[in-house]
Every structure is written in structure tokens, then in C-alpha cells.
XYZ file of C-alpha atoms in Angstrom:
335
model
C 158.061 164.055 73.425
C 154.729 163.110 75.107
C 154.808 163.131 78.823
C 151.985 161.789 81.158
C 151.910 163.962 84.335
C 150.526 162.905 87.649
C 149.635 165.102 90.576
C 148.452 163.836 93.959
C 150.313 165.983 96.475
C 147.323 167.185 98.557
C 143.576 167.016 97.862
C 143.363 167.209 94.131
C 143.981 164.462 91.779
C 145.250 165.683 88.528
C 146.394 163.929 85.210
C 147.633 165.422 82.007
C 149.356 164.786 78.787
C 151.996 167.361 77.490
C 153.489 167.204 73.966
C 156.789 169.057 73.592
C 155.847 169.970 70.020
C 151.932 170.382 70.233
C 151.665 171.586 73.784
C 149.016 170.477 76.289
C 146.873 167.558 74.791
C 144.565 166.743 77.542
C 144.040 167.431 81.425
C 141.587 166.278 83.962
C 141.376 167.462 87.516
C 139.296 165.873 90.278
C 138.841 168.045 93.573
C 138.275 166.425 96.912
C 136.790 169.442 98.473
C 133.331 167.988 99.079
C 134.992 164.953 100.697
C 136.925 167.162 103.246
C 134.275 169.814 103.686
C 132.625 168.108 106.605
C 135.885 168.087 108.477
C 136.668 171.790 107.935
C 140.167 170.792 106.406
C 142.186 168.049 104.725
C 142.116 164.751 106.356
C 145.386 163.116 105.055
C 144.261 159.577 105.243
C 141.058 160.123 103.378
C 142.942 162.187 100.689
C 145.310 159.220 100.083
C 142.477 156.886 99.898
C 140.537 158.983 97.505
C 143.568 159.279 95.148
C 143.836 155.555 95.099
C 140.172 155.224 93.946
C 140.270 158.071 91.383
C 143.809 157.923 89.887
C 143.543 154.924 87.531
C 139.999 155.809 85.896
C 141.338 159.318 85.451
C 144.379 158.070 83.668
C 142.331 156.063 81.285
C 140.122 159.003 80.681
C 143.004 161.561 79.891
C 144.537 159.140 77.472
C 141.101 158.751 75.960
C 140.650 162.411 75.634
C 144.131 162.800 73.983
C 143.359 159.782 71.699
C 146.586 158.225 72.741
C 147.542 154.608 73.814
C 150.336 153.717 76.341
C 152.670 153.071 73.311
C 152.216 156.835 72.501
C 153.564 158.073 75.838
C 157.319 158.692 75.947
C 157.679 159.437 79.691
C 155.869 159.592 82.945
C 156.319 162.475 85.544
C 154.799 162.388 88.961
C 154.803 164.881 91.973
C 157.263 163.462 94.572
C 157.186 166.306 97.029
C 156.434 168.460 98.932
C 153.154 167.567 100.111
C 151.195 164.983 102.073
C 153.382 162.063 102.359
C 150.593 159.372 101.891
C 148.988 161.377 98.995
C 152.260 161.603 97.308
C 153.155 157.997 97.560
C 150.108 157.146 95.649
C 151.093 159.145 92.555
C 154.728 158.136 92.773
C 153.865 154.402 93.069
C 151.500 154.530 90.283
C 153.730 156.761 88.161
C 156.867 154.878 88.418
C 154.988 151.393 88.094
C 153.453 152.646 84.895
C 156.816 153.883 83.510
C 158.521 150.496 84.474
C 155.530 148.475 82.847
C 155.669 150.598 79.662
C 159.301 150.594 79.352
C 159.415 154.530 79.604
C 161.751 157.041 81.629
C 160.207 158.498 84.626
C 160.824 161.807 86.405
C 159.933 162.739 90.052
C 158.746 166.429 89.892
C 159.086 169.090 92.523
C 155.548 170.284 93.285
C 156.741 173.983 93.591
C 158.686 173.941 90.433
C 155.549 172.866 88.670
C 153.688 175.842 90.058
C 156.609 178.127 89.149
C 156.559 176.974 85.518
C 152.979 176.775 85.030
C 152.638 180.245 83.264
C 154.877 178.781 80.542
C 151.914 176.714 79.502
C 150.248 179.965 78.252
C 150.380 181.676 74.890
C 151.659 184.600 76.646
C 154.287 183.170 78.667
C 157.311 184.964 80.379
C 160.829 184.830 79.091
C 163.701 183.980 81.475
C 164.792 185.582 83.914
C 161.948 186.411 86.177
C 160.903 186.851 89.792
C 158.309 184.315 90.960
C 155.868 184.694 93.965
C 154.675 181.128 94.823
C 151.520 181.471 97.192
C 149.687 178.414 98.056
C 148.165 176.538 101.070
C 151.585 175.266 101.881
C 154.071 177.798 100.604
C 154.601 181.358 100.381
C 158.036 182.198 98.583
C 159.826 184.787 96.383
C 162.352 183.358 94.098
C 164.800 184.674 91.475
C 164.724 182.518 88.429
C 167.476 182.537 85.941
C 166.307 179.396 83.964
C 164.849 176.119 84.870
C 166.563 174.728 87.916
C 168.376 177.959 88.608
C 166.431 179.317 91.522
C 167.514 181.533 94.321
C 165.090 181.797 97.280
C 164.733 185.559 98.163
C 162.282 185.154 100.998
C 159.623 182.819 102.310
C 157.131 182.627 105.272
C 158.470 182.103 108.655
C 155.226 180.379 109.941
C 151.818 180.180 108.183
C 151.801 180.004 104.405
C 149.362 182.561 103.089
C 146.911 180.110 101.739
C 147.003 178.426 105.169
C 146.330 181.775 106.968
C 143.396 182.357 104.639
C 141.926 178.974 105.493
C 142.496 179.359 109.168
C 140.916 182.847 109.214
C 138.063 181.669 107.155
C 137.401 178.966 109.759
C 137.460 181.519 112.644
C 134.739 183.224 110.772
C 132.640 180.273 110.456
C 133.053 179.986 106.710
C 133.172 176.660 104.810
C 135.963 174.747 103.200
C 137.881 175.468 101.354
C 138.274 178.744 103.231
C 140.331 181.063 100.994
C 137.639 181.680 98.190
C 134.944 181.861 100.773
C 136.794 184.605 102.740
C 137.561 186.472 99.501
C 133.781 186.421 98.476
C 132.800 187.715 102.002
C 135.376 190.451 101.870
C 133.637 191.830 98.842
C 130.794 192.858 101.253
C 133.177 194.312 103.807
C 133.715 198.012 104.734
C 137.561 198.782 103.803
C 137.549 201.593 106.278
C 136.201 200.116 109.466
C 139.367 197.936 110.457
C 143.039 198.397 109.672
C 144.968 195.282 110.313
C 148.889 195.359 110.655
C 151.103 194.543 107.585
C 153.578 192.094 109.114
C 157.234 192.555 108.544
C 156.934 195.589 106.330
C 158.698 197.637 108.940
C 161.783 195.738 108.451
C 164.293 195.024 105.470
C 164.208 191.771 103.683
C 161.585 189.654 101.802
C 160.525 187.184 104.384
C 156.848 186.852 105.235
C 154.783 186.050 108.600
C 151.120 185.572 108.687
C 150.540 183.845 111.890
C 150.158 187.030 113.857
C 147.755 188.491 111.320
C 145.544 185.507 111.876
C 145.502 186.210 115.585
C 144.680 189.731 115.183
C 141.637 188.703 113.072
C 140.616 186.350 116.035
C 140.978 189.055 118.618
C 139.014 191.329 116.455
C 136.253 188.768 116.149
C 136.110 188.326 119.900
C 135.772 192.164 120.457
C 133.407 193.132 117.910
C 131.370 189.859 117.367
C 130.273 187.779 114.452
C 128.312 190.761 112.839
C 131.698 192.202 112.016
C 132.781 189.111 109.896
C 132.643 190.784 106.485
C 134.669 193.810 107.647
C 137.134 191.596 109.366
C 137.424 189.504 105.959
C 138.054 192.685 104.156
C 140.606 193.964 106.506
C 142.466 190.604 106.590
C 142.526 190.331 102.795
C 143.691 193.828 102.391
C 146.402 193.391 104.846
C 147.586 190.150 103.039
C 147.330 191.760 99.662
C 149.359 194.817 100.551
C 152.050 192.780 102.200
C 152.487 190.640 99.200
C 152.466 193.479 96.774
C 155.010 195.549 98.733
C 157.260 192.560 98.908
C 157.026 191.787 95.265
C 157.787 195.325 94.567
C 160.931 195.109 96.773
C 161.981 191.799 95.000
C 161.852 193.492 91.557
C 163.765 196.575 92.696
C 166.459 194.426 94.500
C 166.966 192.068 91.578
C 166.408 194.640 88.778
C 164.039 192.227 86.986
C 161.034 193.340 84.929
C 158.988 190.165 84.884
C 157.024 188.659 87.833
C 155.324 185.358 87.702
C 152.689 184.726 90.348
C 151.544 180.960 90.863
C 149.758 178.819 93.335
C 146.157 178.668 94.560
C 146.162 182.329 96.060
C 147.227 183.631 92.789
C 143.735 183.361 91.723
C 142.461 185.842 94.284
C 141.174 188.885 92.164
C 142.103 191.550 94.803
C 145.635 190.292 94.742
C 145.732 190.487 90.898
C 144.404 193.872 90.828
C 147.025 195.314 93.305
C 149.927 193.501 91.376
C 148.613 194.821 88.135
C 148.858 198.294 89.421
C 152.232 197.680 91.008
C 153.624 196.194 87.814
C 152.537 199.200 85.783
C 154.224 201.488 88.275
C 157.395 199.528 88.156
C 157.219 199.025 84.523
C 157.135 195.288 85.028
C 155.087 192.513 83.392
C 153.010 190.291 85.658
C 152.164 186.716 84.523
C 149.736 184.170 85.834
C 148.589 180.658 84.943
C 145.143 180.378 83.719
C 142.674 180.048 86.744
C 142.201 176.373 86.241
C 146.075 175.981 86.678
C 146.401 178.077 89.760
C 145.522 175.154 92.084
C 147.287 171.758 91.905
C 146.972 170.249 88.501
C 148.540 167.572 86.332
C 149.310 169.837 83.448
C 152.097 171.627 85.441
C 153.609 168.289 86.267
C 153.583 167.135 82.852
C 155.074 170.232 81.631
C 157.915 170.412 84.275
C 158.665 166.702 83.833
C 158.949 166.998 80.053
C 161.494 169.798 80.423
C 163.791 167.653 82.542
C 163.162 164.459 80.595
C 164.190 166.341 77.416
C 167.381 167.507 79.267
C 168.254 163.829 79.983
C 166.999 163.531 83.713
C 165.209 160.485 84.958
C 164.800 158.439 88.145
C 165.918 154.820 88.905
C 163.570 151.887 89.430
C 163.021 152.846 93.115
C 160.819 155.796 94.001
C 160.389 157.976 97.240
C 158.080 160.887 98.400
C 159.323 163.873 100.458
C 156.974 165.832 102.692
C 159.702 168.512 102.510
C 162.034 169.256 99.635
C 163.922 172.556 99.217
C 163.289 174.085 95.737
C 166.840 175.453 95.439
C 168.321 171.989 95.798
C 166.986 171.102 92.391
C 169.743 170.837 89.497
C 169.882 173.274 86.676
C 169.160 172.200 83.129
């Protein structure tokens, strides 16, 4: 089965074609980072309008790269949530309309399921069951995964997602957008011994997260020490986040007894986090899996793959379509 995947949940327009026998045939990703940089963050209305401008040309381009026509597509998958409602509606409207016009089945994909399954696109992919750490601008979650659709949320952020905390702290430090990579780069120059930031919620049981207070701690330190301490503040902030995530992942593996950890979402590209999780995995005799760097951020390949799995299982949506700003991952049906 060949599935066309469409991703427009936030500020990236992603399109891809996945073949259930041959694997990923083509993928294209357009980032709106430059568009939103002047505003210091994502402007939802601008994001929606840019998806409208870019989506159809990218669809034609990805079909050309795959050397396919519309007759060669067996199904269309599009991200239906969670995300920015206007941006989601662009992809959902185009994806459902194309499927109807081409006489093909359509599938509404959960954005976080796409991230969760993205390491399965790699040659060295994890077997089920596994633990998953999903870390992005909008979500921080630990999940026990038995198989596709069998998800048990072990813990999640009670306030800011970790990617959101990175971006907000970067903005406090006067860094550009997107803030996460900029903060990580600045942290490389920081003194790891100058500041020690708190590790939120490590002094209590459970696997939930909280990063809002850590952001405030960074702000207070900046006020006290001044802008010349920015690199050291960035380093202390990143070290606190990385240690917190690593300790929670260790707890999740120990509590579930699982020996495989999947890490996905935009923050999974952070090299300091990868190094700490690699060390933790070796200590716990656990294997850690990631998507390739190009698929850590939002992309069409993960949507095409996730959609293909559910279409093969017989799922499809009706003629109507809807988008969801919020959508519980553990509400998805098992396949």
C-alpha cells in the first residue's frame, strides 16, 4: 500500500509517500522558522496561511520525486490533531478532499502517534513493547507501548512542555527563534559548575514533569547576574532538563521492566540529552532508539507511516473531517 502523508500541525509543512513494501519513497519538509522569527514565536494565523500557499506545490513535488501519479496512491493520511487548529484544518481539508477526488480511503492521524512510531522508519528499529519519551514544543510524555494503539501514559508535563520551556528560556536570554537549538548552542560555551538549577519533581515519586518553575529560576538568575551570565545560565538550564528527563526515563524502564526506550519529538535532537540517555541505557542494559535527525521535528514521513499502519488494519474516516487542538493519545484504538 502506498500512502500519501500530510503534516501541517504547527509551523512545518511536511509531505511524504510511504510504501508498505518498499518503505519511504519520498519526503519534503518546508519550515516556517524564518517567517516567524521576526515575532519571536509562532503566529498561528500566519502559519495557517503559509500552509495554504505551500501545500499543493509540495504535494506535486513529492509525487514527482517518487515518480508516482495520483493513480498510484492507495490512501491519504493527514494530521488531525493535536496542534494549531487553523493549521490542522489546512492539511485535513486538503488531505480529505484529495482522497475523495481520487476515490481513495483517508485516515486522520494523531500527531503524537506519528512521532512515537517515527523510529520504526529506521533500519535499526525497535520491537514492541517499549517505553517512549515524547519531547516536543507542545508535549512531554512517557508512555508504555505494547503495540500500535496500545498506549499507557505513565507521566506527562503538568505545565510547560520541555520544548516550550527551552523556547521561553531562550527568549529570556535574548536568543532567536527557534529557541531550543539556539539555547543548546549557547550552553556549549557555559561553565557547568557556576550554577546549579533545581531538578523539578525528582524529589517525589511518579513520572510527571514540571518545567515552568525551572524557566522562572532561569529568569531570576538572569536578573541577579546579568546578561553576561547567559551562557552559564543556558548550560545550567539544559543540564537540569537533561538530568530530569534521564532520571524519569530510568524510573519508567525500571517500573515497567522494559529494555527498549524510544525518544522522539523535536527535543530528541538535543545532543546533550542523547549522550545522557545513552549512558543511562548502558547502565540499565536498555537500548535507546531515535528517529533520524530530519524526522525529530514534525514531518510528513511519520504521518504517512502511521497512516499506512492503520489503513492496512482497515481503518478509515468518513467523508467529513475535523481537527482537534487537543486529543488524548491513549484514546486511540488498538490495531
